[in-house]
Short mmCIF file of N, CA and C in Angstrom, two decimals:
data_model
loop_
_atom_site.label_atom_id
_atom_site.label_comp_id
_atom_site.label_asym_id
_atom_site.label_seq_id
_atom_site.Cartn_x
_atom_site.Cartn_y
_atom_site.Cartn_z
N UNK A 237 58.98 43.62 -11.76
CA UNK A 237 60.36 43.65 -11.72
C UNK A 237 60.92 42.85 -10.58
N UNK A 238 60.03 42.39 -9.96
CA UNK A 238 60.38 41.51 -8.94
C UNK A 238 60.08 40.09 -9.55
N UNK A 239 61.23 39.48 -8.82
CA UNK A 239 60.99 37.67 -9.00
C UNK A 239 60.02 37.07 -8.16
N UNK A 240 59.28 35.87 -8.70
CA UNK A 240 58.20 35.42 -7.92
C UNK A 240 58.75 34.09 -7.45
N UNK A 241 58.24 33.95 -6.71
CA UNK A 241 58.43 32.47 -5.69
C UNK A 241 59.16 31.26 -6.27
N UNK A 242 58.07 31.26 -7.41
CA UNK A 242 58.20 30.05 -8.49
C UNK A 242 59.76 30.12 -9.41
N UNK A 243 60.68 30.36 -8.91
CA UNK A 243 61.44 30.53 -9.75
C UNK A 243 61.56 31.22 -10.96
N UNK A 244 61.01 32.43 -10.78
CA UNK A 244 61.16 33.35 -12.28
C UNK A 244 60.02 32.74 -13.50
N UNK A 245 59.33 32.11 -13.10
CA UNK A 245 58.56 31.48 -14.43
C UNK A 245 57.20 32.12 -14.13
N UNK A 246 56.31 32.16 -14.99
CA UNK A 246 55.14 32.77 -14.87
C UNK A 246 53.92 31.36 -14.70
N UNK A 247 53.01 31.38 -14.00
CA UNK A 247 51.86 31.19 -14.31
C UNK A 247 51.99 29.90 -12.17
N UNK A 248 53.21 29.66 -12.21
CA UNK A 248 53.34 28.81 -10.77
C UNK A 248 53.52 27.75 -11.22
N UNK A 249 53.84 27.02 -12.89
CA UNK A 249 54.10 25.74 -12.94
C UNK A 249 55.55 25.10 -12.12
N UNK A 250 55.17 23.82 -12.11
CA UNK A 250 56.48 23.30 -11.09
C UNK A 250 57.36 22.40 -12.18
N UNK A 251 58.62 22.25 -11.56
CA UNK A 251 59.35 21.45 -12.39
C UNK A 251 59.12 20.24 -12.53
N UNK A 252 59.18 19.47 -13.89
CA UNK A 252 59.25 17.94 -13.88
C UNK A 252 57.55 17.59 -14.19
N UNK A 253 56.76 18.51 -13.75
CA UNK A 253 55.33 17.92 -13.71
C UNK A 253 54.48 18.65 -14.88
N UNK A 254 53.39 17.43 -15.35
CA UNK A 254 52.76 18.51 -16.51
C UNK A 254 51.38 18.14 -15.50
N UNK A 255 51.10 19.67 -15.11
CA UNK A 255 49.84 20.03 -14.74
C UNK A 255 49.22 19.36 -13.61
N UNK A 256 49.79 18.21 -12.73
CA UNK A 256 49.44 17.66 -11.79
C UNK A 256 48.76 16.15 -12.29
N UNK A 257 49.22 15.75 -13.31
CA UNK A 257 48.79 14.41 -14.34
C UNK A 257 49.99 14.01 -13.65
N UNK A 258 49.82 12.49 -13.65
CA UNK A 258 51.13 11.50 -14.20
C UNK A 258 50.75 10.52 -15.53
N UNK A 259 51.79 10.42 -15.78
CA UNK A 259 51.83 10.00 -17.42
C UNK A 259 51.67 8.66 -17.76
N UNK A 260 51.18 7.81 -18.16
CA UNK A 260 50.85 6.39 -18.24
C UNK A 260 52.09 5.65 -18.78
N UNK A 261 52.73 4.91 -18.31
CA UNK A 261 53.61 4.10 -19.33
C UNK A 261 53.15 2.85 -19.96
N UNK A 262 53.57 2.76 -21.12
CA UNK A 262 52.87 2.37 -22.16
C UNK A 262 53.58 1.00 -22.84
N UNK A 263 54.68 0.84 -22.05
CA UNK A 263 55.44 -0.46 -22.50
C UNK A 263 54.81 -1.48 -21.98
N UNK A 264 55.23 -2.55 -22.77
CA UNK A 264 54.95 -4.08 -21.80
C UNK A 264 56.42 -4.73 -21.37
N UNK A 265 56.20 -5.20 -20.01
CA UNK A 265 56.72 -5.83 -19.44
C UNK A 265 57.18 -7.36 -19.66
N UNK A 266 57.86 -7.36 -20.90
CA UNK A 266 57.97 -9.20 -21.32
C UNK A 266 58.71 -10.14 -20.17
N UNK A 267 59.42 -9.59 -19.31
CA UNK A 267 60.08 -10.71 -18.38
C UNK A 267 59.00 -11.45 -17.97
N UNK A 268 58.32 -10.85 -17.53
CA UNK A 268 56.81 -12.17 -16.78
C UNK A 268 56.59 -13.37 -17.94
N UNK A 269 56.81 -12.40 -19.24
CA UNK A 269 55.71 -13.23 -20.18
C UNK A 269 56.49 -14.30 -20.86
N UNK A 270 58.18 -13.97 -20.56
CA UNK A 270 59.04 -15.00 -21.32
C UNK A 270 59.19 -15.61 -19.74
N UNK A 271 59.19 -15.92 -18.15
CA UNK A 271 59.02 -16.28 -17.25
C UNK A 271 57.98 -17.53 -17.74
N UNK A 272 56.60 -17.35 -17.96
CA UNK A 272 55.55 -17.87 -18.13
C UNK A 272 56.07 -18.77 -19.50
N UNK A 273 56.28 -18.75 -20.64
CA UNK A 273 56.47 -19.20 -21.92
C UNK A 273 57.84 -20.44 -21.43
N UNK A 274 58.66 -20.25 -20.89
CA UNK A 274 59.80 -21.11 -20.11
C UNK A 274 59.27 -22.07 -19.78
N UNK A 275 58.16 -21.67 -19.20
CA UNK A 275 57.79 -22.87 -17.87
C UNK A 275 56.81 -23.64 -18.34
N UNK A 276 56.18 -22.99 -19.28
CA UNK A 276 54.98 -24.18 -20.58
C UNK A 276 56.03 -24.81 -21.48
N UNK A 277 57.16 -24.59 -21.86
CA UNK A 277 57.84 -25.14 -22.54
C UNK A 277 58.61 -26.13 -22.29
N UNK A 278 59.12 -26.04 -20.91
CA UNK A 278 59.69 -27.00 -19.97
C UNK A 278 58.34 -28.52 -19.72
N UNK A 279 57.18 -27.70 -19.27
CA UNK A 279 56.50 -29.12 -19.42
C UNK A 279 55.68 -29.50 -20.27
N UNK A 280 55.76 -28.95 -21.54
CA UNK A 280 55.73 -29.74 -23.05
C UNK A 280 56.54 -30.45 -23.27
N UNK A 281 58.00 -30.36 -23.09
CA UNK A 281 59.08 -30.81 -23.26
C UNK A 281 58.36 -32.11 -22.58
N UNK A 282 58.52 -32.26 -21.49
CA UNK A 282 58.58 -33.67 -20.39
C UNK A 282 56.98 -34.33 -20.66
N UNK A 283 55.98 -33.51 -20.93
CA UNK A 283 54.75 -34.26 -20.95
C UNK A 283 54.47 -34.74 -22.83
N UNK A 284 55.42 -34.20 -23.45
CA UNK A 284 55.07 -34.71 -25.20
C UNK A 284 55.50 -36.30 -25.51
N UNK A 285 56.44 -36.15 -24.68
CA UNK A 285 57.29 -38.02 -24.91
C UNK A 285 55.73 -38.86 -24.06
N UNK A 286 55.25 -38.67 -23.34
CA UNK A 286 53.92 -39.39 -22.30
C UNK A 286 53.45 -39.34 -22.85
N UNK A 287 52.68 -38.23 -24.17
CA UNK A 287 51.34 -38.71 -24.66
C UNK A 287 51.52 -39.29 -25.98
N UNK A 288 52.48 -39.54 -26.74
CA UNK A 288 52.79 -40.37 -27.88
C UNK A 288 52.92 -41.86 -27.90
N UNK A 289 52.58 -42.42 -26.41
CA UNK A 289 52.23 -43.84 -26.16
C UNK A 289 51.00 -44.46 -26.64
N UNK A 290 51.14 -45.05 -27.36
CA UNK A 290 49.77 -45.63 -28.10
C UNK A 290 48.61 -46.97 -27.41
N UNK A 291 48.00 -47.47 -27.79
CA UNK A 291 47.50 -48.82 -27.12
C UNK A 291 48.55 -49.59 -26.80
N UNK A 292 48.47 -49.92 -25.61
CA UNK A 292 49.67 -50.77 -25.00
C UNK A 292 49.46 -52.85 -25.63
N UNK A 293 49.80 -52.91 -26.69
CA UNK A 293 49.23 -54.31 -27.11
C UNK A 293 50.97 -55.24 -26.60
N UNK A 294 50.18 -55.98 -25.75
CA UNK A 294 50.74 -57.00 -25.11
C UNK A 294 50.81 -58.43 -25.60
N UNK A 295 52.25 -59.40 -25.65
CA UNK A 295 51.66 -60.87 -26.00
C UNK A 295 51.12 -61.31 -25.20
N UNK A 296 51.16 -62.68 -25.73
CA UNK A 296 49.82 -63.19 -24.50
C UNK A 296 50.69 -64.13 -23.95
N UNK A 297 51.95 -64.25 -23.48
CA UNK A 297 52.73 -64.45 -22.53
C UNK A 297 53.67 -63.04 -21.98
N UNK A 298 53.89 -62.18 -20.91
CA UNK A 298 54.23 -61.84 -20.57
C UNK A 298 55.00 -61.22 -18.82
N UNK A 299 55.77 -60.38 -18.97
CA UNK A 299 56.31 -60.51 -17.42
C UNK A 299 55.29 -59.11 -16.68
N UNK A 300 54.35 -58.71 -17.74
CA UNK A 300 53.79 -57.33 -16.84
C UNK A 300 53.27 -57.89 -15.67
N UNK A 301 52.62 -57.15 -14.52
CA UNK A 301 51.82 -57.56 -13.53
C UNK A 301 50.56 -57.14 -13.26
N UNK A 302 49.63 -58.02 -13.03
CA UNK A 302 48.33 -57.49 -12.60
C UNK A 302 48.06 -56.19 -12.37
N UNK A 303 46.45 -55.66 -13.07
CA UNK A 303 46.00 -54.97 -13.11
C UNK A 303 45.03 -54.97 -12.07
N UNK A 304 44.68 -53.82 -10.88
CA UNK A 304 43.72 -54.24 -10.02
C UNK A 304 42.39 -53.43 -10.51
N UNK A 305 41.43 -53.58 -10.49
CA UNK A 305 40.16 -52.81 -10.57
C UNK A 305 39.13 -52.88 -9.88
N UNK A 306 38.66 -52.16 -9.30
CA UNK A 306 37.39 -52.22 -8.69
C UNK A 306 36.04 -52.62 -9.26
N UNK A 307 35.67 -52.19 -9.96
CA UNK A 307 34.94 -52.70 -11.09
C UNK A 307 34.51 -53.69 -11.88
N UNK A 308 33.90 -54.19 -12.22
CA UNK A 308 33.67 -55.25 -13.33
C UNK A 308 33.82 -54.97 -14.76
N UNK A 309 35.07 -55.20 -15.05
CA UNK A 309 35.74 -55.22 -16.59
C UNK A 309 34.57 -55.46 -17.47
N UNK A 310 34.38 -55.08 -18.64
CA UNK A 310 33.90 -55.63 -19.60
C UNK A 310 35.48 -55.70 -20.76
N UNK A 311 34.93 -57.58 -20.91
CA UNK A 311 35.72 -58.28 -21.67
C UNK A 311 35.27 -58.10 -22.88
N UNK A 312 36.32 -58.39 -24.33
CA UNK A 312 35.76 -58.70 -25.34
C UNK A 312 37.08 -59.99 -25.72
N UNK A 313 36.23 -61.19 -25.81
CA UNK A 313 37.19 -62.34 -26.43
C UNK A 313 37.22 -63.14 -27.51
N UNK A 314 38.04 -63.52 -28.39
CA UNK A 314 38.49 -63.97 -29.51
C UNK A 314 39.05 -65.59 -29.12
N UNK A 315 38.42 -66.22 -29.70
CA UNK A 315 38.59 -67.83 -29.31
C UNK A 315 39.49 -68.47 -30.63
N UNK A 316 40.52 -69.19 -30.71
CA UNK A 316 40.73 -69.97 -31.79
C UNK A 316 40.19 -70.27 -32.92
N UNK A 317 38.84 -70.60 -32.50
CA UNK A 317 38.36 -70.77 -33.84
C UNK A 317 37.70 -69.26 -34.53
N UNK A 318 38.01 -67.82 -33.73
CA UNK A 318 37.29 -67.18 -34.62
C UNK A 318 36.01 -66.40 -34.29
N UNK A 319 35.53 -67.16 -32.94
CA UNK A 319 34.51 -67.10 -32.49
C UNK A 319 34.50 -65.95 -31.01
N UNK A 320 33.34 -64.34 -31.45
CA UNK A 320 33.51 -63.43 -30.21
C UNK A 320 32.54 -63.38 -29.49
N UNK A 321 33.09 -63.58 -28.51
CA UNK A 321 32.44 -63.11 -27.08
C UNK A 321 32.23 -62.14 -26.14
N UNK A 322 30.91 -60.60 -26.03
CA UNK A 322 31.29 -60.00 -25.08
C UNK A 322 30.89 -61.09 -23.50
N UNK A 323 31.49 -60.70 -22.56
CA UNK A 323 31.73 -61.29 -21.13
C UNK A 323 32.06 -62.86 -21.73
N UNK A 324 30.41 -63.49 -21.52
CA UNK A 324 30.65 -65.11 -21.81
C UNK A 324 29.18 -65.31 -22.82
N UNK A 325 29.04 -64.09 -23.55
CA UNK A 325 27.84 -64.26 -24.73
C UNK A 325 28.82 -64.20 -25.66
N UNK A 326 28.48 -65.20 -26.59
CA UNK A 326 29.01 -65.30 -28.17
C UNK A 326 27.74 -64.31 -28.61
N UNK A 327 28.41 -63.41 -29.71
CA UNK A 327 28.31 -62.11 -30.58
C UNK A 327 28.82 -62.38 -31.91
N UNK A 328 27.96 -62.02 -33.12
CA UNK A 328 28.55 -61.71 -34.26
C UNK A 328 29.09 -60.46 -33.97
N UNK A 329 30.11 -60.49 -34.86
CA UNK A 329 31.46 -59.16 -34.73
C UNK A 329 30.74 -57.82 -35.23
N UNK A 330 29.55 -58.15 -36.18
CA UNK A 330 29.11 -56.99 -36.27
C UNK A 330 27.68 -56.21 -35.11
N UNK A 331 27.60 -57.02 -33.82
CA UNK A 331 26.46 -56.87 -33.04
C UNK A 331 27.73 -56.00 -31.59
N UNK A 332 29.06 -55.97 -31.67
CA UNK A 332 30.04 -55.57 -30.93
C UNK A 332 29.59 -54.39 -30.01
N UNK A 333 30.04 -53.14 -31.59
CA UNK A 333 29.30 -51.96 -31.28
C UNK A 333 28.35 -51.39 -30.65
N UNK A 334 27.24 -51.69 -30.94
CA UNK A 334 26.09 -51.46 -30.28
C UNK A 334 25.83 -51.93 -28.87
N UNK A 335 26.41 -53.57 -29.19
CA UNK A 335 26.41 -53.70 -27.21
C UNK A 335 27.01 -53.28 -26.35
N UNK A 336 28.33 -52.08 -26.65
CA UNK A 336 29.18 -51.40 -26.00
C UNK A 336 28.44 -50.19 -26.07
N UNK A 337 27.44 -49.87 -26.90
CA UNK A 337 27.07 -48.12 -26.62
C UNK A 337 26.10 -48.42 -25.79
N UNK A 338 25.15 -49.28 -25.63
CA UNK A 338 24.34 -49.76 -24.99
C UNK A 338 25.00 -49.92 -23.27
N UNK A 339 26.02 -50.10 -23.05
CA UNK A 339 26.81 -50.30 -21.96
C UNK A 339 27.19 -49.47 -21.20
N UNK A 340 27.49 -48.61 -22.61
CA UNK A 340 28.41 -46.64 -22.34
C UNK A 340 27.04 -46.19 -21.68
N UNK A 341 25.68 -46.38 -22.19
CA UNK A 341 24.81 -45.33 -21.98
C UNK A 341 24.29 -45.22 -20.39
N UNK A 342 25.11 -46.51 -19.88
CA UNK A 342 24.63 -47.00 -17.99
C UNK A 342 25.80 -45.98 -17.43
N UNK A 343 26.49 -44.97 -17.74
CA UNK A 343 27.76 -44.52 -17.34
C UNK A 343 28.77 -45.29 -17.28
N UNK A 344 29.10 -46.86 -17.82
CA UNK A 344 30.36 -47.35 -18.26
C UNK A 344 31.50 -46.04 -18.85
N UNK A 345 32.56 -46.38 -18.06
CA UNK A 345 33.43 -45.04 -19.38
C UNK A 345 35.07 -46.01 -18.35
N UNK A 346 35.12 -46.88 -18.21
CA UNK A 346 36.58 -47.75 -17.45
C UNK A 346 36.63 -48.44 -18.90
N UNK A 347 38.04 -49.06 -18.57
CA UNK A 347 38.67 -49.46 -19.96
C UNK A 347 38.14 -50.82 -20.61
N UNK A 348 38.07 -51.22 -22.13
CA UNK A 348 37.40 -52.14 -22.38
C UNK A 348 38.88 -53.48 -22.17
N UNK A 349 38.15 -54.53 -22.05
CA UNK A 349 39.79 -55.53 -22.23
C UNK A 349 39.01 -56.73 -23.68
N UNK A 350 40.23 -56.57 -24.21
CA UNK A 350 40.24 -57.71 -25.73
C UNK A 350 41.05 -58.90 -25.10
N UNK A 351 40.48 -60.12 -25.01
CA UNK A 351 41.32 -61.18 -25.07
C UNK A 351 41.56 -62.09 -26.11
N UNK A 352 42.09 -62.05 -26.66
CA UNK A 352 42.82 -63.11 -27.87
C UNK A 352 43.43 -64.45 -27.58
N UNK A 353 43.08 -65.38 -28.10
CA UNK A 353 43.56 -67.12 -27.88
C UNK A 353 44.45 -66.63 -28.51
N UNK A 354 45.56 -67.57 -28.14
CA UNK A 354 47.44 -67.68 -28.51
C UNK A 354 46.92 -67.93 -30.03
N UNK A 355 45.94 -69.03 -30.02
CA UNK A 355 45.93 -69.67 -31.55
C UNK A 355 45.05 -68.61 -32.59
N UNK A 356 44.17 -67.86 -31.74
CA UNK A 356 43.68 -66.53 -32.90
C UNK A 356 43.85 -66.05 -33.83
N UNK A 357 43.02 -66.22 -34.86
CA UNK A 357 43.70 -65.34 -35.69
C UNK A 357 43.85 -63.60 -35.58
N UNK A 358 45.00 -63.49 -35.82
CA UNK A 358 45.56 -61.76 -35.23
C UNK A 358 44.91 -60.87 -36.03
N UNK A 359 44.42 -61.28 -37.55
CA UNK A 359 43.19 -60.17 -38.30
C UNK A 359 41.82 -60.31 -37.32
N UNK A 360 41.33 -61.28 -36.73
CA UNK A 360 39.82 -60.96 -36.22
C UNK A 360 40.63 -60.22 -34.71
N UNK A 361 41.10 -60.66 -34.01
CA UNK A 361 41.21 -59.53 -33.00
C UNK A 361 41.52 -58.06 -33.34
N UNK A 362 42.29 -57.77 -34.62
CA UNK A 362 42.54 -56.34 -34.68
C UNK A 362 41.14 -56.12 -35.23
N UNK A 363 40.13 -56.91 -36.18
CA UNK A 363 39.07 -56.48 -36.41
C UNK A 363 38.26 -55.90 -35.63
N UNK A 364 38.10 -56.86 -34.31
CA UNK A 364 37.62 -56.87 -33.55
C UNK A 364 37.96 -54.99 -32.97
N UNK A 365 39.31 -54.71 -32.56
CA UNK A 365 39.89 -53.85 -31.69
C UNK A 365 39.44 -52.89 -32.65
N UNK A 366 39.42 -52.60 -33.87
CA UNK A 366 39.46 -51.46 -34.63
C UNK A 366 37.91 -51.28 -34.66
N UNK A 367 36.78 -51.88 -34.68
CA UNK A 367 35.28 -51.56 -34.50
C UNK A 367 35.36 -51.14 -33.04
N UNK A 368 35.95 -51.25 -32.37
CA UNK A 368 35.36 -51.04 -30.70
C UNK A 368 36.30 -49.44 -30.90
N UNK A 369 37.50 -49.10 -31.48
CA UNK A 369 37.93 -47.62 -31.27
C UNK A 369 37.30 -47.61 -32.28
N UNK A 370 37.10 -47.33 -33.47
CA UNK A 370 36.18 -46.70 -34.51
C UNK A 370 35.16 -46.04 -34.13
N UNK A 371 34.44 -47.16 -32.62
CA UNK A 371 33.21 -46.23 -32.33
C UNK A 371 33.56 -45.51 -31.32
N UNK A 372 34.57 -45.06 -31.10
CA UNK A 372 34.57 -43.94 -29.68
C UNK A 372 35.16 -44.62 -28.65
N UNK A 373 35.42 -46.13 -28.02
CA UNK A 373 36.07 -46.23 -27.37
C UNK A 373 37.04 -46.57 -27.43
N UNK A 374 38.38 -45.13 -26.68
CA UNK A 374 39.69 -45.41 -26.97
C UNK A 374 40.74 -45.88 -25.70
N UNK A 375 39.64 -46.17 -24.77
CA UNK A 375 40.32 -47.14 -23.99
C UNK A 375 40.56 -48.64 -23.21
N UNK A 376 41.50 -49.12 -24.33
CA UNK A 376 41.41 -50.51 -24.75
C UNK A 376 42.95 -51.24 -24.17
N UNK A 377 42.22 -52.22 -23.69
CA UNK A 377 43.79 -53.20 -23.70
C UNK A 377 43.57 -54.46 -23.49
N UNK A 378 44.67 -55.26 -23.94
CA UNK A 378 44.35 -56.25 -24.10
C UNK A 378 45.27 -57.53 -23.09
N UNK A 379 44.46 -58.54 -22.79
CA UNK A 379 44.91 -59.42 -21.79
C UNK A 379 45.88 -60.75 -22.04
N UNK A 380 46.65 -60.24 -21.16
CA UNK A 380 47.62 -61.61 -21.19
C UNK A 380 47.74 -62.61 -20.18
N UNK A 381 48.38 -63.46 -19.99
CA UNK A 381 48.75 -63.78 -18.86
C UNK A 381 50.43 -63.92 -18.18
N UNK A 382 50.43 -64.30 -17.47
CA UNK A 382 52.08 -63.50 -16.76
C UNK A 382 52.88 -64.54 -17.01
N UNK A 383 54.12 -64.21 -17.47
CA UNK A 383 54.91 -65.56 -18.29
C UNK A 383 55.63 -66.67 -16.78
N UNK A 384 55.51 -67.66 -17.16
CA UNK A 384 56.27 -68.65 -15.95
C UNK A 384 57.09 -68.89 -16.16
N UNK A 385 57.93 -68.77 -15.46
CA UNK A 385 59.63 -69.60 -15.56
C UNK A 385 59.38 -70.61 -15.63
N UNK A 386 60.90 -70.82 -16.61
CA UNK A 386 61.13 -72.59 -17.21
C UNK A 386 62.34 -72.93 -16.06
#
């Protein structure tokens, strides 16, 4: 007939608490995750226009400027009459390939350069260019020289 400590309730439970547990919350927190999704989207945005640049094919008069390299380029050249050359060996067009995997296999992996005579014909150099990416190497460009004022 007497009241106990606990506020009139039996057994000593306390208010607000079940049993001395706390309760897990079970939501997710999306601000972080739309935070995070913003900021990949922002530089998709700016990095998608950069990678839709294709082989940079240049005439063979132009105002670009020298390329510096440390390295020793490997050339591939197309002469007027038709006739290819890797460095300063004449090559049948179909011996290309192989002397570039043969090249790759020394750890070559720097860019290949195509040079084309003004007077070339423009089917054997793309021939040319399309066997050298066909086999795996897709980094190619091709040489000009820098235009002179008249």
């Amino acid at each position: 007939m007497g009241m106990s400590a606990s506020g009139g309730r039996s057994g000593g439970q306390r208010r607000g608490r079940r049993s001395g547990r706390t309760q897990l919350v079970s939501e997710i927190n999306v601000t972080p995750f739309v935070d995070v999704m913003l900021v990949l989207l922002i530089i998709f945005m700016v990095a998608a226009p950069l990678l839709t640049v294709g082989v940079p094919i240049d005439l063979p008069e132009t105002q670009a400027n020298a390329l510096n390299s440390d390295t020793q380029p490997i050339t591939v050249s197309v002469n007027s009459e038709g006739q290819i050359y890797l460095q300063e060996t004449e090559i049948p067009i179909e011996e290309i390939v192989p002397k570039l995997e043969a090249i790759a296999t020394t750890g070559y992996d720097e860019r290949i350069y195509v040079r084309g005579d003004t007077n070339a014909d423009y089917g054997t150099v793309m021939k040319v260019m399309a066997r050298i990416s066909a086999a795996g190497f897709k980094n190619l460009g091709l040489v000009t020289l820098q235009e002179q004022d008249s």
